[in-house]
Amino acid sequence: MRQLLHYFKLNFLLYLLGRFFFIRHLYKIYKQFISFFVKSSVKNEKHEYVQWNLADKKVINDLRKNAVFIGLQLKENILQDVIRFSKNSKLWSRHERRGFSDFNEVHRFNKDNQKPCCLLYLTDPKLEKLSNSIARDKNLLRIANNHLGRVNKIDATVVWSPVCKADDEWRQKQQTIDFHYDVHGLNYLYVFFYITDCDVESGAHEMIIGSHAKKDFFEHLIGPARQTREKLQNFYELEKFVTISGKAGLGFFEDTSCFHRANAPISSHRLALQFRYS
């Protein structure tokens, strides 16, 4: 019981402190300092699954200034492998706490259902193995270690967001379609890859440039991490709101302490691969 209480106290403390940019920044400097003495426990792959054409310095500078770097690209053969394994994968709904054998079963469940499954996780062993290998791509890990100081843990998931008829209140229970910022702790970084073509009508990711480092103290830091677009537009310039659209294989780094959200798919489903480095 004492250990459980300590766990909740620690996580609540991280939830509070992780809201503040300067605390996260100081912790990142600390992690970068000790990385000279203690190496990452995560081993990288010798293979290169991802490509981009810019120098590491540009990627890191974009992340620090804007909270995002857009321009990663899964190699075509790797993308096709992810697609192939995804088609054979079983699906799991955390919200419904139930599994589905394939996409067709999900479509049948969602048809004319007022409480459909809006988010499903793919669970094929081959897909899981490939996803973990991509997450350890030596170029991705190099950037993650540089940005965070040292990567000790990677969470890799493939997530399917189907088109379904659901009101915002029900969908919000499964998907984060409202603007919010993450408070997982003091040091984390995400990588997202679209496995299907993605635009604003098929679940594209939306974020506010630079909002990881600029928040109103009372409205955003002391107030709730989830905010309405209307309130945020009163604080951030309209051009800072960016929707990331692209073809299958497009990827991006993101510091998700910025305000961000997922658009609800209304014309076609979205399949996405994501990694969380911490």
mmCIF file of C-alpha atoms in Angstrom:
data_model
loop_
_atom_site.group_PDB
_atom_site.id
_atom_site.type_symbol
_atom_site.label_atom_id
_atom_site.label_comp_id
_atom_site.label_asym_id
_atom_site.label_seq_id
_atom_site.Cartn_x
_atom_site.Cartn_y
_atom_site.Cartn_z
ATOM 1 C CA MET A 1 0.000 0.000 0.000
ATOM 2 C CA ARG A 2 2.866 2.344 0.840
ATOM 3 C CA GLN A 3 4.505 1.662 -2.528
ATOM 4 C CA LEU A 4 1.205 2.309 -4.312
ATOM 5 C CA LEU A 5 0.762 5.606 -2.476
ATOM 6 C CA HIS A 6 4.318 6.631 -3.338
ATOM 7 C CA TYR A 7 3.644 5.805 -7.015
ATOM 8 C CA PHE A 8 0.571 8.050 -7.148
ATOM 9 C CA LYS A 9 2.334 10.875 -5.293
ATOM 10 C CA LEU A 10 5.282 10.740 -7.697
ATOM 11 C CA ASN A 11 3.088 10.699 -10.799
ATOM 12 C CA PHE A 12 0.967 13.565 -9.501
ATOM 13 C CA LEU A 13 4.140 15.570 -8.822
ATOM 14 C CA LEU A 14 5.391 14.883 -12.357
ATOM 15 C CA TYR A 15 1.955 15.843 -13.703
ATOM 16 C CA LEU A 16 2.273 19.236 -11.997
ATOM 17 C CA LEU A 17 5.944 19.946 -12.708
ATOM 18 C CA GLY A 18 5.786 18.651 -16.295
ATOM 19 C CA ARG A 19 3.505 21.528 -17.254
ATOM 20 C CA PHE A 20 6.318 24.069 -16.966
ATOM 21 C CA PHE A 21 8.736 24.504 -19.856
ATOM 22 C CA PHE A 22 11.651 25.747 -17.761
ATOM 23 C CA ILE A 23 11.454 22.698 -15.463
ATOM 24 C CA ARG A 24 11.370 20.321 -18.430
ATOM 25 C CA HIS A 25 14.269 22.253 -19.969
ATOM 26 C CA LEU A 26 16.384 22.043 -16.804
ATOM 27 C CA TYR A 27 15.677 18.319 -16.556
ATOM 28 C CA LYS A 28 16.674 17.871 -20.197
ATOM 29 C CA ILE A 29 20.014 19.636 -19.538
ATOM 30 C CA TYR A 30 20.562 17.295 -16.590
ATOM 31 C CA LYS A 31 19.817 14.243 -18.757
ATOM 32 C CA GLN A 32 22.150 15.499 -21.476
ATOM 33 C CA PHE A 33 24.912 15.998 -18.902
ATOM 34 C CA ILE A 34 24.664 12.521 -17.389
ATOM 35 C CA SER A 35 24.484 10.975 -20.877
ATOM 36 C CA PHE A 36 28.248 11.582 -21.084
ATOM 37 C CA PHE A 37 28.698 9.105 -18.236
ATOM 38 C CA VAL A 38 25.751 6.707 -18.573
ATOM 39 C CA LYS A 39 24.764 5.483 -22.014
ATOM 40 C CA SER A 40 21.224 4.752 -23.143
ATOM 41 C CA SER A 41 19.889 1.312 -22.232
ATOM 42 C CA VAL A 42 18.060 1.177 -25.595
ATOM 43 C CA LYS A 43 20.098 -0.408 -28.384
ATOM 44 C CA ASN A 44 19.654 0.975 -31.881
ATOM 45 C CA GLU A 45 19.284 -1.041 -35.080
ATOM 46 C CA LYS A 46 22.042 -1.089 -37.679
ATOM 47 C CA HIS A 47 19.418 -0.735 -40.396
ATOM 48 C CA GLU A 48 17.978 2.543 -41.637
ATOM 49 C CA TYR A 49 14.204 2.361 -42.028
ATOM 50 C CA VAL A 50 13.626 6.118 -42.231
ATOM 51 C CA GLN A 51 15.091 8.834 -44.403
ATOM 52 C CA TRP A 52 15.194 12.620 -44.505
ATOM 53 C CA ASN A 53 17.353 15.130 -46.340
ATOM 54 C CA LEU A 54 18.236 17.684 -43.670
ATOM 55 C CA ALA A 55 21.074 17.837 -41.162
ATOM 56 C CA ASP A 56 20.491 16.772 -37.554
ATOM 57 C CA LYS A 57 21.039 20.364 -36.409
ATOM 58 C CA LYS A 58 18.032 21.544 -38.434
ATOM 59 C CA VAL A 59 15.838 18.775 -36.991
ATOM 60 C CA ILE A 60 16.869 19.552 -33.402
ATOM 61 C CA ASN A 61 16.482 23.326 -33.894
ATOM 62 C CA ASP A 62 12.982 22.896 -35.336
ATOM 63 C CA LEU A 63 11.997 20.707 -32.396
ATOM 64 C CA ARG A 64 13.335 23.166 -29.823
ATOM 65 C CA LYS A 65 11.796 26.224 -31.476
ATOM 66 C CA ASN A 66 8.534 24.884 -32.931
ATOM 67 C CA ALA A 67 7.950 21.580 -31.062
ATOM 68 C CA VAL A 68 7.824 19.766 -34.407
ATOM 69 C CA PHE A 69 9.951 18.614 -37.324
ATOM 70 C CA ILE A 70 8.019 17.489 -40.407
ATOM 71 C CA GLY A 71 9.825 15.644 -43.166
ATOM 72 C CA LEU A 72 10.555 12.071 -42.131
ATOM 73 C CA GLN A 73 9.783 9.374 -44.684
ATOM 74 C CA LEU A 74 9.459 5.626 -44.189
ATOM 75 C CA LYS A 75 11.309 3.732 -46.891
ATOM 76 C CA GLU A 76 8.865 2.297 -49.418
ATOM 77 C CA ASN A 77 9.617 -1.372 -48.721
ATOM 78 C CA ILE A 78 9.193 -0.802 -44.967
ATOM 79 C CA LEU A 79 5.927 1.057 -45.517
ATOM 80 C CA GLN A 80 4.584 -1.830 -47.612
ATOM 81 C CA ASP A 81 5.589 -4.318 -44.890
ATOM 82 C CA VAL A 82 3.712 -2.284 -42.256
ATOM 83 C CA ILE A 83 0.634 -2.176 -44.519
ATOM 84 C CA ARG A 84 0.819 -5.916 -45.230
ATOM 85 C CA PHE A 85 1.136 -6.892 -41.563
ATOM 86 C CA SER A 86 -1.593 -4.415 -40.618
ATOM 87 C CA LYS A 87 -4.092 -6.119 -42.921
ATOM 88 C CA ASN A 88 -3.529 -9.407 -41.084
ATOM 89 C CA SER A 89 -3.616 -7.927 -37.614
ATOM 90 C CA LYS A 90 -6.224 -8.438 -34.939
ATOM 91 C CA LEU A 91 -7.689 -5.271 -33.432
ATOM 92 C CA TRP A 92 -8.166 -4.269 -29.823
ATOM 93 C CA SER A 93 -10.396 -1.548 -28.394
ATOM 94 C CA ARG A 94 -9.135 -0.376 -24.996
ATOM 95 C CA HIS A 95 -12.319 1.571 -24.396
ATOM 96 C CA GLU A 96 -14.647 -1.334 -25.185
ATOM 97 C CA ARG A 97 -12.189 -3.871 -23.746
ATOM 98 C CA ARG A 98 -12.830 -6.219 -26.625
ATOM 99 C CA GLY A 99 -11.085 -7.523 -29.707
ATOM 100 C CA PHE A 100 -12.007 -7.797 -33.378
ATOM 101 C CA SER A 101 -10.659 -10.213 -35.956
ATOM 102 C CA ASP A 102 -10.408 -7.676 -38.805
ATOM 103 C CA PHE A 103 -11.579 -4.318 -40.193
ATOM 104 C CA ASN A 104 -14.795 -5.833 -41.603
ATOM 105 C CA GLU A 105 -15.919 -6.950 -38.162
ATOM 106 C CA VAL A 106 -15.310 -3.437 -36.854
ATOM 107 C CA HIS A 107 -17.361 -1.936 -39.699
ATOM 108 C CA ARG A 108 -20.229 -4.279 -38.885
ATOM 109 C CA PHE A 109 -20.030 -3.344 -35.189
ATOM 110 C CA ASN A 110 -19.910 0.394 -35.950
ATOM 111 C CA LYS A 111 -22.720 0.427 -38.523
ATOM 112 C CA ASP A 112 -25.699 2.332 -37.117
ATOM 113 C CA ASN A 113 -24.139 2.057 -33.652
ATOM 114 C CA GLN A 114 -24.505 5.210 -31.551
ATOM 115 C CA LYS A 115 -21.493 4.100 -29.465
ATOM 116 C CA PRO A 116 -18.971 2.826 -32.033
ATOM 117 C CA CYS A 117 -15.283 1.973 -31.663
ATOM 118 C CA CYS A 118 -13.396 5.103 -32.719
ATOM 119 C CA LEU A 119 -9.850 3.928 -31.970
ATOM 120 C CA LEU A 120 -8.294 0.468 -32.299
ATOM 121 C CA TYR A 121 -4.824 -0.917 -31.656
ATOM 122 C CA LEU A 122 -3.246 -3.484 -33.996
ATOM 123 C CA THR A 123 -1.778 -6.545 -32.278
ATOM 124 C CA ASP A 124 -0.085 -8.748 -34.906
ATOM 125 C CA PRO A 125 3.250 -10.191 -33.566
ATOM 126 C CA LYS A 126 5.054 -9.561 -36.882
ATOM 127 C CA LEU A 127 3.813 -5.989 -36.931
ATOM 128 C CA GLU A 128 4.885 -5.491 -33.329
ATOM 129 C CA LYS A 129 8.377 -6.809 -34.094
ATOM 130 C CA LEU A 130 8.713 -4.571 -37.159
ATOM 131 C CA SER A 131 7.404 -1.512 -35.281
ATOM 132 C CA ASN A 132 9.945 -2.007 -32.492
ATOM 133 C CA SER A 133 12.724 -2.329 -35.078
ATOM 134 C CA ILE A 134 11.688 0.889 -36.835
ATOM 135 C CA ALA A 135 11.556 2.687 -33.480
ATOM 136 C CA ARG A 136 15.208 1.715 -32.987
ATOM 137 C CA ASP A 137 16.291 3.024 -36.375
ATOM 138 C CA LYS A 138 19.731 4.493 -35.738
ATOM 139 C CA ASN A 139 18.803 7.898 -37.174
ATOM 140 C CA LEU A 140 15.605 8.233 -35.150
ATOM 141 C CA LEU A 141 17.370 7.183 -31.963
ATOM 142 C CA ARG A 142 20.241 9.567 -32.620
ATOM 143 C CA ILE A 143 17.823 12.506 -32.766
ATOM 144 C CA ALA A 144 15.835 11.262 -29.758
ATOM 145 C CA ASN A 145 18.980 10.812 -27.646
ATOM 146 C CA ASN A 146 20.241 14.228 -28.709
ATOM 147 C CA HIS A 147 16.948 15.918 -27.903
ATOM 148 C CA LEU A 148 16.186 14.094 -24.652
ATOM 149 C CA GLY A 149 19.691 13.439 -23.392
ATOM 150 C CA ARG A 150 19.132 9.700 -23.100
ATOM 151 C CA VAL A 151 16.360 7.350 -24.204
ATOM 152 C CA ASN A 152 15.552 4.640 -21.673
ATOM 153 C CA LYS A 153 12.189 3.448 -22.948
ATOM 154 C CA ILE A 154 10.277 3.247 -26.231
ATOM 155 C CA ASP A 155 6.559 2.578 -26.625
ATOM 156 C CA ALA A 156 5.575 1.620 -30.189
ATOM 157 C CA THR A 157 1.950 1.300 -31.346
ATOM 158 C CA VAL A 158 0.002 1.060 -34.576
ATOM 159 C CA VAL A 159 -3.420 2.660 -34.270
ATOM 160 C CA TRP A 160 -6.434 2.594 -36.573
ATOM 161 C CA SER A 161 -9.016 5.402 -36.514
ATOM 162 C CA PRO A 162 -12.039 4.275 -38.557
ATOM 163 C CA VAL A 163 -14.747 6.442 -40.068
ATOM 164 C CA CYS A 164 -17.772 6.087 -37.816
ATOM 165 C CA LYS A 165 -20.893 7.971 -36.812
ATOM 166 C CA ALA A 166 -20.222 9.291 -33.330
ATOM 167 C CA ASP A 167 -20.901 12.575 -31.586
ATOM 168 C CA ASP A 168 -17.940 14.498 -30.187
ATOM 169 C CA GLU A 169 -18.765 13.571 -26.589
ATOM 170 C CA TRP A 170 -18.559 9.830 -27.285
ATOM 171 C CA ARG A 171 -15.563 10.113 -29.613
ATOM 172 C CA GLN A 172 -13.653 12.182 -27.052
ATOM 173 C CA LYS A 173 -13.723 9.202 -24.665
ATOM 174 C CA GLN A 174 -11.498 7.289 -27.099
ATOM 175 C CA GLN A 175 -9.743 9.920 -29.209
ATOM 176 C CA THR A 176 -8.229 13.252 -28.236
ATOM 177 C CA ILE A 177 -10.087 15.376 -30.767
ATOM 178 C CA ASP A 178 -9.927 18.433 -28.466
ATOM 179 C CA PHE A 179 -6.760 20.494 -28.181
ATOM 180 C CA HIS A 180 -4.617 19.403 -25.245
ATOM 181 C CA TYR A 181 -0.993 19.030 -24.224
ATOM 182 C CA ASP A 182 0.601 15.888 -22.765
ATOM 183 C CA VAL A 183 2.002 15.693 -19.264
ATOM 184 C CA HIS A 184 3.560 12.207 -19.203
ATOM 185 C CA GLY A 185 6.550 13.337 -17.176
ATOM 186 C CA LEU A 186 9.547 15.604 -17.667
ATOM 187 C CA ASN A 187 11.232 14.113 -20.736
ATOM 188 C CA TYR A 188 9.526 12.596 -23.787
ATOM 189 C CA LEU A 189 9.355 12.843 -27.551
ATOM 190 C CA TYR A 190 6.954 11.383 -30.122
ATOM 191 C CA VAL A 191 7.397 10.221 -33.694
ATOM 192 C CA PHE A 192 4.324 9.749 -35.898
ATOM 193 C CA PHE A 193 4.079 8.085 -39.320
ATOM 194 C CA TYR A 194 0.998 8.042 -41.515
ATOM 195 C CA ILE A 195 0.466 4.561 -42.968
ATOM 196 C CA THR A 196 -2.469 5.785 -45.068
ATOM 197 C CA ASP A 197 -2.799 9.070 -46.983
ATOM 198 C CA CYS A 198 -3.989 11.617 -44.471
ATOM 199 C CA ASP A 199 -5.677 15.031 -44.635
ATOM 200 C CA VAL A 200 -8.061 17.053 -42.485
ATOM 201 C CA GLU A 201 -10.988 14.793 -43.469
ATOM 202 C CA SER A 202 -9.139 11.549 -42.703
ATOM 203 C CA GLY A 203 -7.835 12.260 -39.216
ATOM 204 C CA ALA A 204 -4.794 14.475 -39.817
ATOM 205 C CA HIS A 205 -2.845 15.648 -36.772
ATOM 206 C CA GLU A 206 -3.160 19.331 -35.846
ATOM 207 C CA MET A 207 -0.877 21.319 -33.545
ATOM 208 C CA ILE A 208 -0.012 24.850 -32.440
ATOM 209 C CA ILE A 209 3.553 25.776 -33.380
ATOM 210 C CA GLY A 210 5.703 26.858 -30.425
ATOM 211 C CA SER A 211 3.013 26.243 -27.799
ATOM 212 C CA HIS A 212 5.301 23.858 -25.887
ATOM 213 C CA ALA A 213 7.217 26.899 -24.641
ATOM 214 C CA LYS A 214 4.482 29.533 -24.597
ATOM 215 C CA LYS A 215 1.418 29.090 -22.413
ATOM 216 C CA ASP A 216 -0.668 31.441 -20.321
ATOM 217 C CA PHE A 217 0.123 30.845 -16.650
ATOM 218 C CA PHE A 218 -3.429 30.929 -15.329
ATOM 219 C CA GLU A 219 -5.373 29.718 -18.372
ATOM 220 C CA HIS A 220 -3.057 26.884 -19.500
ATOM 221 C CA LEU A 221 -0.554 25.971 -16.780
ATOM 222 C CA ILE A 222 -2.720 26.323 -13.683
ATOM 223 C CA GLY A 223 -5.878 25.639 -15.674
ATOM 224 C CA PRO A 224 -6.826 22.435 -17.518
ATOM 225 C CA ALA A 225 -4.500 20.877 -20.091
ATOM 226 C CA ARG A 226 -7.493 20.492 -22.444
ATOM 227 C CA GLN A 227 -8.694 23.677 -24.140
ATOM 228 C CA THR A 228 -11.211 24.735 -26.771
ATOM 229 C CA ARG A 229 -10.087 26.102 -30.136
ATOM 230 C CA GLU A 230 -11.942 29.353 -29.426
ATOM 231 C CA LYS A 231 -9.962 30.045 -26.254
ATOM 232 C CA LEU A 232 -6.651 29.114 -27.872
ATOM 233 C CA GLN A 233 -7.302 31.385 -30.851
ATOM 234 C CA ASN A 234 -7.570 34.268 -28.403
ATOM 235 C CA PHE A 235 -4.004 33.565 -27.257
ATOM 236 C CA TYR A 236 -2.137 32.152 -30.288
ATOM 237 C CA GLU A 237 -1.877 33.659 -33.762
ATOM 238 C CA LEU A 238 -4.004 31.872 -36.360
ATOM 239 C CA GLU A 239 -0.940 30.987 -38.478
ATOM 240 C CA LYS A 240 0.442 28.956 -35.559
ATOM 241 C CA PHE A 241 -2.356 26.393 -36.016
ATOM 242 C CA VAL A 242 -0.920 23.780 -38.398
ATOM 243 C CA THR A 243 -2.621 20.687 -39.824
ATOM 244 C CA ILE A 244 -0.081 18.046 -40.880
ATOM 245 C CA SER A 245 -1.357 16.374 -44.055
ATOM 246 C CA GLY A 246 0.590 13.998 -46.246
ATOM 247 C CA LYS A 247 0.891 10.779 -48.189
ATOM 248 C CA ALA A 248 1.400 7.374 -46.604
ATOM 249 C CA GLY A 249 4.904 7.129 -45.161
ATOM 250 C CA LEU A 250 5.159 10.770 -44.057
ATOM 251 C CA GLY A 251 6.466 11.173 -40.526
ATOM 252 C CA PHE A 252 7.278 13.870 -38.008
ATOM 253 C CA PHE A 253 8.905 14.370 -34.623
ATOM 254 C CA GLU A 254 6.794 16.213 -32.055
ATOM 255 C CA ASP A 255 7.238 17.452 -28.515
ATOM 256 C CA THR A 256 3.668 16.776 -27.414
ATOM 257 C CA SER A 257 3.848 19.253 -24.553
ATOM 258 C CA CYS A 258 2.563 21.581 -27.285
ATOM 259 C CA PHE A 259 -1.173 21.928 -27.840
ATOM 260 C CA HIS A 260 -2.295 19.322 -30.378
ATOM 261 C CA ARG A 261 -5.241 17.161 -31.375
ATOM 262 C CA ALA A 262 -6.423 14.542 -33.861
ATOM 263 C CA ASN A 263 -9.056 15.478 -36.413
ATOM 264 C CA ALA A 264 -11.939 13.024 -36.555
ATOM 265 C CA PRO A 265 -11.894 10.914 -39.772
ATOM 266 C CA ILE A 266 -15.005 11.712 -41.803
ATOM 267 C CA SER A 267 -14.134 10.611 -45.358
ATOM 268 C CA SER A 268 -11.586 7.779 -44.924
ATOM 269 C CA HIS A 269 -9.882 5.962 -42.069
ATOM 270 C CA ARG A 270 -6.435 6.760 -40.700
ATOM 271 C CA LEU A 271 -3.756 4.199 -39.931
ATOM 272 C CA ALA A 272 -0.797 5.577 -37.980
ATOM 273 C CA LEU A 273 2.420 4.277 -36.452
ATOM 274 C CA GLN A 274 3.665 6.113 -33.395
ATOM 275 C CA PHE A 275 6.633 5.922 -31.036
ATOM 276 C CA ARG A 276 7.041 7.509 -27.635
ATOM 277 C CA TYR A 277 10.631 7.997 -26.489
ATOM 278 C CA SER A 278 11.259 8.677 -22.811
#
